[in-house]
Every structure is written in structure tokens, then in C-alpha cells.
Amino acid sequence: MDSPSPSRRRALPWARPPRVADVGDGFVLAEAAAHQDPLAALAGRSAPVHLDVTFVDAPEAVVAVSRNRNVGFVPASHAEAIRAQLSLLRPRERLGHEAEAFVRDGVWHVWVGPGPRPTDVEIPVDTIQPKPRRIAGVPLER
């Protein structure tokens, strides 16, 4: 694993930056449809947007987190490699990488990998349906 990038800004001066993950050629995070609200909140209205993601190992998937919000899951094709890197971390160490949020066909997606993002990148098929929008707990019909 590489050492942290010196150009990364740290939100807290005493916090250690995450170790930079080896993501190979890069990948697009899975389940974008289910993560539209957090992505839109992080990215705002403009695209593409730079994000710093950290990886967290969960029982059924490796989760990508940016600014305390889940922004997607590492695709199965890369999950084992990321899990192997997570297993090598010391306590309190984090594993992360620079990412880019972008819009394709009206849906936010997150590219994790070296920039610039390829224009013909493959988008994983979503299997989780997004939650219906609600106002005061009442679901809105579409």
C-alpha cells in the first residue's frame, strides 16, 4: 500500500490521512440508484465533483464512505482486493482513495481510480431499489 498523498487536505489537523488503496485501473461503485440522496447532497448541482472516499468492510459488502455518508459499494470484482488491503491496516488506520462523482443518464455515479475517468467506463447493474421519497414520513407516489 502506498503512503498517503501529501496534497490531501485533512479536515482535522490531528487526524491521520487514510492510506491510499491500490484500486488498479479503477472502478465505478455499485448501487448508485440507492445512494442518490447522499451523492446529490455531497456533490450539489455541478458534475463532476472530487470526493475522498474511505473503505469500510461490512458483512455483505465493502462500503465506500465520503464525509460520513455511504456513497456506494465496491463491486464484487474488486471487493476481495480491497478487503485484503483492509486486513493489513493497523488499528485506527483507514484505507481510502480519491474519487469523482459524475452524472450519466440523470443518475449520479462514483468513479474510484486514477484520473481522468475514462468516458466509456462500465456502470455496474443496480440490484437495490431506492427508497421512495417521503415528506413527513408519507411516501410520495411517482
Coordinates of C-alpha atoms in Angstrom, one line a residue:
M1 CA 0.0 0.0 0.0
D2 CA 1.2 3.5 -0.8
S3 CA 1.7 6.2 1.8
P4 CA -0.9 9.0 2.0
S5 CA -0.8 11.6 -0.7
P6 CA 0.9 14.8 0.6
S7 CA -1.6 17.0 -1.3
R8 CA -4.7 15.7 0.6
R9 CA -6.3 18.2 2.9
R10 CA -7.1 17.0 6.3
A11 CA -10.4 18.1 7.9
L12 CA -8.8 17.7 11.4
P13 CA -5.2 18.7 11.8
W14 CA -4.5 15.9 14.3
A15 CA -6.3 13.2 12.2
R16 CA -4.1 10.9 10.1
P17 CA -4.9 10.8 6.4
P18 CA -6.1 7.4 5.1
R19 CA -3.7 5.0 3.4
V20 CA -4.1 5.1 -0.4
A21 CA -5.8 2.0 -1.7
D22 CA -4.5 0.1 -4.7
V23 CA -7.5 0.1 -7.0
G24 CA -5.8 -1.0 -10.2
D25 CA -7.3 0.7 -13.2
G26 CA -10.3 1.8 -11.1
F27 CA -14.0 1.0 -10.9
V28 CA -17.4 2.6 -10.6
L29 CA -19.1 2.0 -7.2
A30 CA -22.2 -0.3 -7.3
E31 CA -25.8 0.5 -6.3
A32 CA -25.8 4.1 -7.4
A33 CA -29.6 4.3 -7.6
A34 CA -29.9 3.6 -3.9
H35 CA -27.3 6.3 -3.0
Q36 CA -28.7 9.2 -5.0
D37 CA -29.7 11.3 -2.0
P38 CA -26.2 11.2 -0.3
L39 CA -24.5 11.8 -3.6
A40 CA -26.6 14.7 -4.5
A41 CA -26.1 16.2 -1.1
L42 CA -22.3 15.8 -1.4
A43 CA -22.0 16.9 -5.0
G44 CA -24.6 19.7 -5.2
R45 CA -25.7 20.6 -8.7
S46 CA -22.4 20.5 -10.6
A47 CA -20.7 17.5 -12.0
P48 CA -18.1 16.1 -12.0
V49 CA -17.1 16.6 -8.3
H50 CA -14.0 15.4 -6.5
L51 CA -14.6 13.2 -3.5
D52 CA -12.3 11.4 -1.0
V53 CA -13.7 8.0 -0.1
T54 CA -12.7 5.6 2.6
F55 CA -13.5 1.9 2.6
V56 CA -15.3 0.0 5.4
D57 CA -15.6 -3.8 5.4
A58 CA -19.2 -4.8 6.2
P59 CA -20.5 -8.4 6.4
E60 CA -22.0 -8.4 2.9
A61 CA -20.0 -5.7 1.0
V62 CA -17.2 -3.3 1.1
V63 CA -18.8 0.1 1.6
A64 CA -17.4 3.4 0.3
V65 CA -17.9 6.4 2.6
S66 CA -17.4 10.1 1.9
R67 CA -17.9 12.7 4.6
N68 CA -19.8 10.2 6.8
R69 CA -22.2 9.2 4.1
N70 CA -22.4 5.9 2.3
V71 CA -21.9 6.6 -1.4
G72 CA -21.8 3.1 -2.8
F73 CA -20.4 -0.5 -2.6
V74 CA -17.2 -1.8 -4.1
P75 CA -18.1 -4.1 -7.0
A76 CA -17.6 -7.8 -6.4
S77 CA -14.8 -7.9 -8.9
H78 CA -12.7 -5.6 -6.7
A79 CA -14.1 -6.3 -3.2
E80 CA -11.6 -9.1 -2.3
A81 CA -8.6 -6.9 -3.2
I82 CA -9.9 -4.1 -1.0
R83 CA -10.7 -6.5 1.8
A84 CA -7.1 -7.8 1.7
Q85 CA -5.8 -4.3 2.0
L86 CA -8.2 -3.5 4.9
S87 CA -6.9 -6.6 6.7
L88 CA -3.4 -5.2 6.7
L89 CA -4.3 -1.9 8.4
R90 CA -3.3 -1.2 12.0
P91 CA -6.0 -0.2 14.5
R92 CA -7.4 3.3 13.8
E93 CA -5.9 3.3 10.3
R94 CA -8.2 4.0 7.3
L95 CA -8.0 3.0 3.7
G96 CA -9.1 5.4 1.1
H97 CA -8.8 6.8 -2.4
E98 CA -9.6 9.8 -4.5
A99 CA -12.9 9.6 -6.4
E100 CA -15.1 11.5 -8.8
A101 CA -18.8 11.8 -8.7
F102 CA -20.3 12.2 -12.1
V103 CA -23.8 12.1 -13.8
R104 CA -24.7 9.7 -16.5
D105 CA -28.3 9.4 -17.9
G106 CA -29.5 11.5 -14.9
V107 CA -28.0 9.2 -12.3
W108 CA -25.1 10.1 -10.0
H109 CA -22.2 7.5 -10.1
V110 CA -18.8 7.4 -8.4
W111 CA -15.6 6.6 -10.1
V112 CA -12.8 5.4 -7.8
G113 CA -9.4 5.2 -9.5
P114 CA -6.7 7.2 -11.2
G115 CA -7.9 10.3 -13.1
P116 CA -9.1 11.2 -15.5
R117 CA -12.1 9.0 -15.5
P118 CA -12.5 7.0 -18.8
T119 CA -15.5 8.1 -20.8
D120 CA -16.5 4.5 -21.7
V121 CA -16.4 3.2 -18.1
E122 CA -18.7 0.3 -17.4
I123 CA -21.5 1.0 -14.9
P124 CA -22.5 -1.9 -12.6
V125 CA -26.1 -3.0 -12.7
D126 CA -28.0 -1.9 -9.6
T127 CA -29.9 -4.5 -7.6
I128 CA -31.1 -2.4 -4.7
Q129 CA -34.1 -0.2 -5.3
P130 CA -34.0 3.3 -4.0
K131 CA -36.3 4.3 -1.1
P132 CA -39.4 6.2 -2.2
R133 CA -39.2 9.9 -1.5
R134 CA -41.1 11.0 1.6
I135 CA -42.5 14.1 3.2
A136 CA -43.1 14.0 6.9
G137 CA -42.9 10.2 6.7
V138 CA -45.6 9.9 4.0
P139 CA -44.2 8.3 0.7
L140 CA -44.8 10.3 -2.4
E141 CA -46.3 8.4 -5.4
R142 CA -44.5 8.8 -8.7

